[in-house]
One Martini backbone bead per residue (centre of mass of N, CA, C, O) as a GRO file, in nm:
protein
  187
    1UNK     BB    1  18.778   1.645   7.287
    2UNK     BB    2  18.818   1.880   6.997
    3UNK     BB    3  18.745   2.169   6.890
    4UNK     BB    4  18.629   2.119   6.633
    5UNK     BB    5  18.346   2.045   6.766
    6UNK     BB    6  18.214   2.330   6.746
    7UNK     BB    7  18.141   2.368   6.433
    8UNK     BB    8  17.855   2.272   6.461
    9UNK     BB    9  17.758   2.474   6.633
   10UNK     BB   10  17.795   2.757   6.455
   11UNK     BB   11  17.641   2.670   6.252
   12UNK     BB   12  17.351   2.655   6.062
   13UNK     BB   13  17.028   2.559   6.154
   14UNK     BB   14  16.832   2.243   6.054
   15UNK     BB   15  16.519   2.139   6.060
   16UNK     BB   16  16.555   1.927   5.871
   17UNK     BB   17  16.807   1.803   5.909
   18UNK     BB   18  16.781   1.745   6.226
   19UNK     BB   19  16.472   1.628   6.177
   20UNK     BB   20  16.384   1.391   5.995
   21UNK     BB   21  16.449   1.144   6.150
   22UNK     BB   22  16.247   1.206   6.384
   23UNK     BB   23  15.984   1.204   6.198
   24UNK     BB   24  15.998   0.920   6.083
   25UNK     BB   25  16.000   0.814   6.386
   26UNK     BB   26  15.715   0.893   6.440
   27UNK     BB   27  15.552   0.764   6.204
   28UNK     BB   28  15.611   0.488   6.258
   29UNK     BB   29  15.551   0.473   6.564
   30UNK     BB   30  15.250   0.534   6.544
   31UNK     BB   31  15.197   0.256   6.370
   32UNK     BB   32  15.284   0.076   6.523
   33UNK     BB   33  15.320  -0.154   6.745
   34UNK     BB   34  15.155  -0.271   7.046
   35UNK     BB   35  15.191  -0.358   7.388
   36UNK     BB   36  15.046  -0.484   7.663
   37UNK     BB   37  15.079  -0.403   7.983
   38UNK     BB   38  15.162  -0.724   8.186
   39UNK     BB   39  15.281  -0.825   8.458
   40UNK     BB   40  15.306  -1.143   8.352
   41UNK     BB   41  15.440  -1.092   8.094
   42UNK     BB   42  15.695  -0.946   8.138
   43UNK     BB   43  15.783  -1.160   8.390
   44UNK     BB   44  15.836  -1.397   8.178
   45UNK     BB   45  16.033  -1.242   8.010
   46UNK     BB   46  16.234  -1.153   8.260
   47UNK     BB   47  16.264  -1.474   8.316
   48UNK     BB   48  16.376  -1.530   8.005
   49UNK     BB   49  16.664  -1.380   8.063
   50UNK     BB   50  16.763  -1.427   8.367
   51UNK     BB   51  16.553  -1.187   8.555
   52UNK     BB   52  16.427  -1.017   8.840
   53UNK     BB   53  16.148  -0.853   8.817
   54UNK     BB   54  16.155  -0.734   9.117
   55UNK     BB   55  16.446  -0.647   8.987
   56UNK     BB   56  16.696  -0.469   8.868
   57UNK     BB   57  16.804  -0.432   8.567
   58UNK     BB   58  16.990  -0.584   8.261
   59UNK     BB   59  17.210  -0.552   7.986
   60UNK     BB   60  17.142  -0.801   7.735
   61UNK     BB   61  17.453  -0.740   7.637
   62UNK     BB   62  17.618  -0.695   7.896
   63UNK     BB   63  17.547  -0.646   8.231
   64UNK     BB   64  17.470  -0.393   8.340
   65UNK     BB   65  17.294  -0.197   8.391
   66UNK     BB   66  16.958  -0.068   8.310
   67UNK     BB   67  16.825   0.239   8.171
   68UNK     BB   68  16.652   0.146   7.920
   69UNK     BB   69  16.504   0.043   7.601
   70UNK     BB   70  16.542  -0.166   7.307
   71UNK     BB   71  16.523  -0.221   7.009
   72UNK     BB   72  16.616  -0.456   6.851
   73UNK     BB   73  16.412  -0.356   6.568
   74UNK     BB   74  16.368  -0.118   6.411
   75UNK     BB   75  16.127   0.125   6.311
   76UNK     BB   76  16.304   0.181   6.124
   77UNK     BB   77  16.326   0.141   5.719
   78UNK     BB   78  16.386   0.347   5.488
   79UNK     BB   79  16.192   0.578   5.600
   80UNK     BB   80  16.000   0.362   5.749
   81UNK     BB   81  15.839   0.106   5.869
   82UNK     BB   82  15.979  -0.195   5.971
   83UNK     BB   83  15.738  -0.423   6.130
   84UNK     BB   84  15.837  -0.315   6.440
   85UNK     BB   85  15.782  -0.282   6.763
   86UNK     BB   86  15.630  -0.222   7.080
   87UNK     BB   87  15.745  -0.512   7.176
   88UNK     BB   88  15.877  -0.741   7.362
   89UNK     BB   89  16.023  -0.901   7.163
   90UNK     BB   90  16.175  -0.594   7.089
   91UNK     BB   91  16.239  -0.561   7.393
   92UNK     BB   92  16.527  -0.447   7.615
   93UNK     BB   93  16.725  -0.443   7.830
   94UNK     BB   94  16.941  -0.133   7.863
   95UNK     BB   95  17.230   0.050   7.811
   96UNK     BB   96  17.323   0.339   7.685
   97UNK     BB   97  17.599   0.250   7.559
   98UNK     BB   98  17.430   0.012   7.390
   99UNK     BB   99  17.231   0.181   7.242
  100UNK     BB  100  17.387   0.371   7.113
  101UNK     BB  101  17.597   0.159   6.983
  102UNK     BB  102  17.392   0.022   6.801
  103UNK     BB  103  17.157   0.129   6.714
  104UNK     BB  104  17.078   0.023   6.358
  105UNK     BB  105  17.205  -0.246   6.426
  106UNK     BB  106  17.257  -0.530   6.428
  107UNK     BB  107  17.240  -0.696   6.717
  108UNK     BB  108  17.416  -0.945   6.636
  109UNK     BB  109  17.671  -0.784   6.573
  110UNK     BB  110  17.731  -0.621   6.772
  111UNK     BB  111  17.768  -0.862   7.016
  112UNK     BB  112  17.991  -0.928   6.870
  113UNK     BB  113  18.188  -0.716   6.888
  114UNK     BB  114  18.211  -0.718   7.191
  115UNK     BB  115  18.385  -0.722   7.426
  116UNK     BB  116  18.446  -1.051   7.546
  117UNK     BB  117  18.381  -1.382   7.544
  118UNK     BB  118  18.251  -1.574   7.345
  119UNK     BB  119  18.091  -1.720   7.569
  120UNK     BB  120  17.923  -1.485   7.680
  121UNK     BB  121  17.811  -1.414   7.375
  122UNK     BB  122  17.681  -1.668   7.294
  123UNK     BB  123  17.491  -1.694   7.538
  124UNK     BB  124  17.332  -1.440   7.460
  125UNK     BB  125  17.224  -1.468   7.181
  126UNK     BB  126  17.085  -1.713   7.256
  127UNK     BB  127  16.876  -1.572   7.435
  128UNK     BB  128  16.782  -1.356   7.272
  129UNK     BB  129  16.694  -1.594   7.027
  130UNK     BB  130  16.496  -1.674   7.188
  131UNK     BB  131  16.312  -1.432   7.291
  132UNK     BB  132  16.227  -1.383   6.997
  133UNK     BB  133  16.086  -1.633   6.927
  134UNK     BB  134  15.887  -1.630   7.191
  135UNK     BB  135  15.779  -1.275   7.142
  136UNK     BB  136  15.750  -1.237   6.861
  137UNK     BB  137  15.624  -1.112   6.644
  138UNK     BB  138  15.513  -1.092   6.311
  139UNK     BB  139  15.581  -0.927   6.098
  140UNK     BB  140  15.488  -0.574   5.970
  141UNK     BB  141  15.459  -0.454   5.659
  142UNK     BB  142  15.404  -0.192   5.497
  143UNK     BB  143  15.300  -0.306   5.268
  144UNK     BB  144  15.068  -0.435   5.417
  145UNK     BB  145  14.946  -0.165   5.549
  146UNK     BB  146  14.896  -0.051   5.281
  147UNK     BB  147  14.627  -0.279   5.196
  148UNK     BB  148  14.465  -0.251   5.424
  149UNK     BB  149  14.555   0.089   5.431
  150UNK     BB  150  14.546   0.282   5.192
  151UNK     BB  151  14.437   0.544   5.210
  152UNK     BB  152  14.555   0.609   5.537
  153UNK     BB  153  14.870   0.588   5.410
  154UNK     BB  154  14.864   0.811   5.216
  155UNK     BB  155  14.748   1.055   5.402
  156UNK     BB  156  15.035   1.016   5.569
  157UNK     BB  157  15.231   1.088   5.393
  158UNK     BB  158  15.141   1.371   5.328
  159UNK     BB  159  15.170   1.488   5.605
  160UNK     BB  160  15.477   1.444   5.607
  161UNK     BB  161  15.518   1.587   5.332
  162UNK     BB  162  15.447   1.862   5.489
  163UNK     BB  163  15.621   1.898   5.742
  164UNK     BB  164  15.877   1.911   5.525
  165UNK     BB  165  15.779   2.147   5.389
  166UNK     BB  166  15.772   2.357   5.636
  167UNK     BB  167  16.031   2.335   5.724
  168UNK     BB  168  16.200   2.408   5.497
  169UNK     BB  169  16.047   2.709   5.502
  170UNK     BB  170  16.175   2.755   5.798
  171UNK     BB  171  16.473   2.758   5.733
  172UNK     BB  172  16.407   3.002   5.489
  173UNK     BB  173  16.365   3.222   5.691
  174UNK     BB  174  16.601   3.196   5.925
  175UNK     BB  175  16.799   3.278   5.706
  176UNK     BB  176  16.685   3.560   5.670
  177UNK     BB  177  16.717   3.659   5.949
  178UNK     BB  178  17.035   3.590   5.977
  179UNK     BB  179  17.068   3.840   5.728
  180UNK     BB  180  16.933   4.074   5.889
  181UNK     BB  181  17.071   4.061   6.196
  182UNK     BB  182  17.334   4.029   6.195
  183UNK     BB  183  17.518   3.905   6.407
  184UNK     BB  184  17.717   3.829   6.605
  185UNK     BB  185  18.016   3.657   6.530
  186UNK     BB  186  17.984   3.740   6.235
  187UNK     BB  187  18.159   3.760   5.897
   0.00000   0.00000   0.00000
């Protein structure tokens, strides 16, 4: 780390901006699709991936420990509902590390990035891809979601968009606020 790296610390802090990504994240979040946890549906997920349900799982691009799950393919999309949820099809067990490195990267192209022999990505990225074709189930568009319940979806945006724009003005105000403070080690 290096000393400027300070420098986004001392600046001062926007709600909205600091905070827009998770908020998209959160109503994408609210209406994906979700799968109920069903022991026998898990237990052979995670035996078509070549790990045993019964103990600690590995992060299925690297091999490392698993500390979190993966979303494959992001629930947000251009700041909408990706058509991808909650489902087992779509969830990986995955170490912070290689989720983090992830991030919103197509998986696959992720997983060819990573060090190590090309025979180990084929074999894993080969697993990943009959594990998605065998459980994910196929895409709800946006789109789609629209036609079903374009009212409820209507009004889902405005309230979105009432949200971004309460942060804007709670922005508008703490400017005020450290405006009128003057805090200390300001100049």
């Amino acid at each position: 780390m290096k000393k400027e790296s300070i420098r986004s610390h001392l600046s001062p802090f926007s709600i909205f901006q600091k905070r827009h990504t998770t908020i998209n994240h959160a109503f994408a979040s609210a209406i994906a699709p979700n799968g109920n946890y069903k022991e026998e549906v898990v237990a052979g997920a995670i035996k078509f991936l070549g790990q045993d349900p019964d103990k600690d799982l590995f992060c299925a691009y690297c091999g490392k420990p698993a500390e979190t799950w993966d979303h494959v393919f992001n629930l947000v999309k251009k700041f909408r509902f990706s058509g991808y949820g909650h489902v087992i099809g779509n969830l990986l067990p995955c170490c912070k590390q290689c989720n983090s490195g992830k991030g919103n990267k197509n998986w696959m192209n992720f997983l060819s990035s990573k060090s190590g022999s090309k025979k180990s990505k084929d074999e894993r990225i080969k697993k990943i891809q009959a594990y998605i074709e065998k459980y994910l189930p196929e895409e709800l568009s946006y789109e789609e979601i629209k036609k079903r319940c374009p009212s409820e979806i209507h009004k889902y945006e405005m309230l979105k968009d009432e949200i971004f724009a309460l942060m804007k003005q709670a922005d508008s105000v703490a400017t005020t606020v450290r405006a009128k403070m003057k805090y200390y080690g300001e100049n």
